[in-house]
Coordinates of C-alpha atoms in Angstrom, one line a residue:
M1 CA 167.7 180.1 45.3
F2 CA 166.3 182.2 42.3
R3 CA 164.2 185.2 42.0
F4 CA 161.3 186.5 39.6
E5 CA 164.1 188.5 37.7
D6 CA 165.7 185.2 36.9
F7 CA 162.8 184.1 34.2
N8 CA 164.8 185.5 31.7
E9 CA 166.5 184.2 28.4
K10 CA 169.7 183.5 30.0
L11 CA 168.2 180.5 31.8
F12 CA 165.4 179.6 29.0
N13 CA 168.3 179.4 26.4
R14 CA 169.7 176.3 28.6
V15 CA 166.0 174.7 29.4
V16 CA 165.7 171.4 28.0
C17 CA 162.4 170.5 29.6
F18 CA 159.6 172.3 31.0
N19 CA 157.4 170.4 33.7
Y20 CA 154.2 172.7 34.4
S21 CA 151.1 171.8 36.4
Y22 CA 147.9 173.0 37.0
P23 CA 146.9 172.8 40.7
S24 CA 144.9 169.5 41.6
G25 CA 142.0 171.0 42.8
L26 CA 142.6 169.3 46.0
G27 CA 144.8 171.5 47.7
G28 CA 147.7 171.0 46.1
P29 CA 149.9 173.9 44.0
G30 CA 150.6 174.1 40.5
T31 CA 154.4 173.2 39.9
L32 CA 156.7 174.5 37.3
L33 CA 160.2 171.8 37.0
M34 CA 162.5 173.4 34.5
Y35 CA 165.9 170.9 33.7
T36 CA 168.6 172.5 32.3
E37 CA 171.3 171.0 29.5
D38 CA 174.2 171.7 32.3
G39 CA 172.4 169.5 34.9
E40 CA 170.3 172.2 36.8
E41 CA 166.9 171.6 38.1
Y42 CA 165.1 174.5 38.8
L43 CA 161.8 174.5 41.1
A44 CA 158.9 177.0 41.6
D45 CA 155.3 176.6 42.8
Q46 CA 152.0 178.6 42.5
R47 CA 152.1 179.2 46.3
G48 CA 155.7 180.8 46.2
L49 CA 156.0 182.8 43.0
V50 CA 153.4 185.4 43.7
E51 CA 154.5 188.1 41.5
Y52 CA 152.6 186.6 38.5
D53 CA 149.0 184.6 37.4
W54 CA 150.1 181.3 37.5
F55 CA 147.5 180.7 34.4
K56 CA 149.4 182.8 32.9
L57 CA 152.9 182.0 33.3
D58 CA 153.2 181.0 29.9
E59 CA 153.5 184.9 29.0
I60 CA 156.9 185.4 30.7
V61 CA 158.4 181.6 30.2
P62 CA 158.1 180.3 26.9
F63 CA 157.0 176.5 27.2
R64 CA 154.6 177.0 25.0
D65 CA 156.3 178.2 22.5
E66 CA 156.1 175.9 19.5
S67 CA 159.3 176.9 17.6
R68 CA 161.3 175.8 20.7
F69 CA 159.4 173.5 22.6
K70 CA 157.0 170.3 21.7
E71 CA 154.4 169.5 23.8
Y72 CA 153.5 166.2 25.7
Y73 CA 150.3 165.7 28.1
W74 CA 151.6 163.9 31.5
G75 CA 148.4 163.5 32.9
I76 CA 145.7 164.9 35.3
G77 CA 146.7 168.5 34.5
V78 CA 150.2 167.8 34.2
Y79 CA 152.7 168.7 30.9
L80 CA 155.7 168.5 29.5
Y81 CA 157.4 171.0 27.2
I82 CA 160.1 169.1 25.8
R83 CA 163.3 171.1 23.5
N84 CA 162.2 170.2 19.6
D85 CA 165.8 168.5 18.8
L86 CA 165.8 166.0 21.9
Y87 CA 161.1 165.4 22.0
D88 CA 161.8 162.1 20.0
K89 CA 164.6 161.1 22.4
V90 CA 163.0 161.9 25.3
I91 CA 159.6 159.9 24.7
S92 CA 161.1 157.2 23.0
A93 CA 163.0 156.5 26.6
M94 CA 160.2 157.5 28.5
E95 CA 157.8 154.6 26.7
R96 CA 160.2 152.4 26.9
I97 CA 160.8 152.3 31.0
E98 CA 157.1 152.9 30.7
K99 CA 156.5 149.3 28.6
H100 CA 159.2 147.6 30.7
Y101 CA 158.0 148.3 34.8
R102 CA 154.3 149.2 33.4
M103 CA 154.3 152.6 34.9
M104 CA 155.5 156.3 33.9
P105 CA 158.9 156.9 35.3
T106 CA 159.5 160.4 36.8
V107 CA 161.4 163.1 34.6
N108 CA 164.6 163.1 35.8
K109 CA 165.0 159.6 35.3
V110 CA 164.7 160.4 31.8
I111 CA 166.2 163.8 31.4
W112 CA 169.7 163.5 33.2
P113 CA 170.7 160.0 31.6
L114 CA 169.8 161.0 28.4
L115 CA 172.0 164.3 28.9
E116 CA 174.7 161.9 30.6
V117 CA 174.4 164.0 33.9
P118 CA 174.9 162.1 37.0
E119 CA 172.2 162.2 38.8
E120 CA 173.9 163.2 41.9
K121 CA 175.6 165.5 40.3
V122 CA 172.7 167.9 39.7
I123 CA 171.9 171.1 41.1
R124 CA 168.5 171.8 42.6
I125 CA 167.2 175.4 42.8
V126 CA 164.2 176.3 44.1
Y127 CA 162.8 179.5 44.2
A128 CA 162.7 182.0 46.6
G129 CA 158.9 182.3 47.7
T130 CA 158.8 178.7 47.4
E131 CA 161.7 177.7 49.4
K132 CA 160.3 179.9 52.2
I133 CA 157.1 177.7 52.3
I134 CA 159.1 174.7 52.1
E135 CA 160.8 175.5 55.1
R136 CA 157.9 176.4 57.2
E137 CA 156.2 173.4 56.6
K138 CA 158.9 171.7 57.2
K139 CA 159.4 173.6 60.7
E140 CA 155.7 173.0 61.1
R141 CA 156.1 169.3 60.6
E142 CA 159.2 168.7 63.0
E143 CA 156.7 170.8 65.9
K144 CA 153.7 168.2 65.2
E145 CA 156.2 165.4 65.2
R146 CA 157.9 166.2 68.2
A147 CA 154.5 166.9 70.3
Y148 CA 153.5 163.9 68.7
E149 CA 156.1 161.4 70.0
K150 CA 154.8 163.2 73.5
I151 CA 151.7 161.7 73.5
R152 CA 152.3 158.2 71.2
L153 CA 150.9 155.0 72.0
T154 CA 153.7 152.5 72.9
E155 CA 153.8 148.8 74.0
N156 CA 154.9 149.8 77.7
D157 CA 151.2 152.2 77.7
M158 CA 149.2 149.0 76.8
K159 CA 148.4 146.4 79.8
W160 CA 149.2 142.6 78.1
N161 CA 147.2 139.7 79.5
D162 CA 147.8 136.1 79.6
L163 CA 145.7 134.3 77.8
Y164 CA 144.9 130.3 78.6
I165 CA 143.1 128.2 76.3
L166 CA 142.9 125.5 79.1
F167 CA 140.9 125.2 82.3
E168 CA 141.0 127.5 85.2
S169 CA 142.5 124.8 87.4
A170 CA 145.5 124.2 85.0
K171 CA 146.7 128.0 85.0
D172 CA 148.9 126.9 87.9
R173 CA 150.5 123.9 86.0
Y174 CA 150.8 125.4 82.5
K175 CA 152.4 128.5 80.9
P176 CA 150.1 130.8 79.1
E177 CA 149.4 130.3 75.2
G178 CA 149.2 133.5 74.3
C179 CA 148.7 137.4 75.6
Y180 CA 146.0 139.9 74.4
T181 CA 145.5 143.4 75.1
T182 CA 142.4 145.7 74.8
L183 CA 141.8 149.7 72.9
Y184 CA 138.9 151.9 73.7
R185 CA 137.7 155.0 72.1
C186 CA 134.7 156.8 73.3
N187 CA 132.2 157.7 70.6
E188 CA 130.7 161.3 70.3
N189 CA 127.1 159.2 71.3
G190 CA 129.0 158.4 74.3
S191 CA 129.2 154.7 73.6
I192 CA 132.4 153.1 73.7
T193 CA 133.9 150.9 70.8
G194 CA 136.9 148.5 71.8
F195 CA 139.5 146.4 69.7
I196 CA 141.0 143.3 71.5
W197 CA 144.6 141.8 69.9
S198 CA 145.7 139.0 70.6
I199 CA 149.0 137.2 69.9
L200 CA 149.1 133.4 70.3
Y201 CA 151.9 131.4 70.2
Q202 CA 152.5 128.7 68.0
Q203 CA 154.0 125.9 69.8
D204 CA 156.4 123.0 68.4
G205 CA 154.5 120.2 69.8
Q206 CA 157.3 119.3 72.8
L207 CA 156.2 119.5 76.1
S208 CA 158.8 120.1 78.9
F209 CA 159.3 121.6 82.2
D210 CA 160.6 125.1 83.3
E211 CA 162.2 124.7 86.4
E212 CA 162.5 128.8 86.7
S213 CA 158.5 129.1 86.4
G214 CA 157.7 125.6 88.3
K215 CA 155.1 125.0 85.1
W216 CA 154.9 122.9 81.9
G217 CA 155.0 124.3 78.3
M218 CA 156.2 123.9 74.7
G219 CA 158.7 125.9 72.7
I220 CA 157.2 128.6 70.6
E221 CA 157.8 128.6 66.8
T222 CA 156.3 131.9 66.1
Y223 CA 153.5 134.8 67.5
N224 CA 150.4 134.9 65.4
I225 CA 148.2 138.3 65.8
F226 CA 144.9 138.3 65.5
Y227 CA 142.3 141.1 66.2
N228 CA 138.7 141.9 66.6
Q229 CA 136.7 145.2 66.9
Y230 CA 133.2 146.1 68.8
S231 CA 131.0 148.3 69.1
N232 CA 128.7 149.8 71.7
L233 CA 130.5 147.8 74.7
S234 CA 128.8 147.7 78.2
E235 CA 131.9 146.1 80.0
P236 CA 135.6 145.8 79.6
L237 CA 137.0 143.5 77.2
S238 CA 138.5 139.9 78.0
Y239 CA 138.8 136.4 76.9
P240 CA 137.1 134.7 75.9
P241 CA 135.9 137.8 74.1
P242 CA 131.5 138.9 74.0
D243 CA 129.7 138.0 70.6
G244 CA 129.1 141.3 68.4
G245 CA 133.0 141.8 66.6
D246 CA 133.6 141.9 62.8
E247 CA 134.0 137.9 63.1
P248 CA 132.4 135.4 65.4
V249 CA 135.5 134.9 68.1
T250 CA 136.1 131.9 70.7
F251 CA 139.5 130.6 72.1
F252 CA 139.9 128.5 68.7
N253 CA 139.1 131.5 66.5
P254 CA 140.5 134.8 68.1
G255 CA 139.3 137.1 65.1
R256 CA 140.6 138.0 61.7
F257 CA 144.3 137.2 61.5
F258 CA 147.1 140.1 61.0
C259 CA 150.5 138.8 60.8
S260 CA 153.4 137.1 61.9
C261 CA 156.5 137.5 64.2
Q262 CA 159.2 135.9 65.2
T263 CA 159.8 137.7 68.7
L264 CA 157.3 138.7 71.5
E265 CA 158.6 142.2 71.3
E266 CA 158.2 142.4 68.0
A267 CA 154.4 141.4 67.8
K268 CA 153.4 143.6 70.4
K269 CA 155.5 146.4 68.1
R270 CA 153.4 145.5 65.4
I271 CA 149.9 145.9 67.1
V272 CA 151.4 149.0 68.4
D273 CA 152.5 150.5 65.0
R274 CA 149.4 149.6 63.3
N275 CA 147.1 151.5 65.9
N276 CA 148.9 154.7 65.7
A277 CA 148.4 154.5 62.0
I278 CA 146.3 156.8 60.3
G279 CA 142.6 154.7 59.3
W280 CA 143.4 151.9 62.6
G281 CA 142.2 154.4 65.3
C282 CA 145.7 156.5 65.4
Y283 CA 145.5 156.1 69.4
T284 CA 147.6 157.9 71.7
K285 CA 147.9 158.2 75.5
K286 CA 145.2 160.7 75.5
D287 CA 142.7 158.2 74.6
I288 CA 141.0 155.7 76.7
I289 CA 143.0 152.4 77.2
V290 CA 141.5 150.8 80.5
P291 CA 137.3 152.2 80.8
T292 CA 136.9 152.5 84.1
E293 CA 132.8 151.6 85.5
K294 CA 131.6 155.0 85.3
D295 CA 132.7 154.9 81.3
Y296 CA 129.8 152.8 80.5

C-alpha cells in the first residue's frame, strides 16, 4: 500500500498515465489510477483519500500539468492524462482497438503492451485508506453471501408435480409428460402473486413399455422450460392453470418459453437459479412456497 506522503515527485516522475474520474453521482466514488513506466499501478479513491479535497487533487498531483501530460476525455466524468511523449501512441492504440472490437479498451490493456510489461508482472498498489474500505466491503459481502446461502432457494425446497396431458384414466398406464412447480409471494396489499414453471418432456416418438414402472412411455430428447405469472390468486396454482397470466395457457401452450436442457436435473436447477436472481423475484426459503387456505 501507499500513503499520502507518497504523492510526491519521485512517484510522479515515473507515471506515464493518470486515470482520474469524478464521483458518478449514483454513489460511486471518484478514482485515481496511476500507471508507471516500470509496471506499477497505483489506485486511490475518493472515500479512502480523506486527507485532501478530491476536487482539488490536481494541486498536489500534476495530472493537469500541460508541460508533462496531455488530457484525453474518456467519457462520463473520466479523463486520461497521458505523458506527452506517449500520447499519440496510446491514443492510436486505443482507437485501433475500439475500431476493431467496437468498444473502448481498458487503459491497462493499452499501456502495458506499449511499455512491453507483461500484465502478470504488473504490481498493483492500493492507497492505505482505500485498501481498508476494500477489505471492509469484502468482509461485508462475504457475510451477506454466507447469510444468503442459508436461505437460498434450491430445487429440493420446491415441490415438483407430475404433469399429464392425457385423460385422467390413462395416468395409471402412461408415464407423465412433464412436471411443474409453483412459487408464491404475498404482496403488501395482502394479495398473492404466483409463478408456475413447467418442464415439458420433448419425446422421441418411440413408444415402449417400462418394466420397472409398469407404464408405457417414450424416450426423452430434451426438457423444455416454460413459465407464467399470475396476480391476485384466490387458490393454489395447478394444471391446467387458471386464466389471468401474462399469456394464455393451456396444456398445449404452457406459457412463455424459457430454455431447453439436456437433463431434468439441469432444467430444475435453471428454474431455481432464475428465481434466485434479482429481477425475477429473488425467492428464498423465507418466502411462501405453498400457501395454505388461510393465506387466500
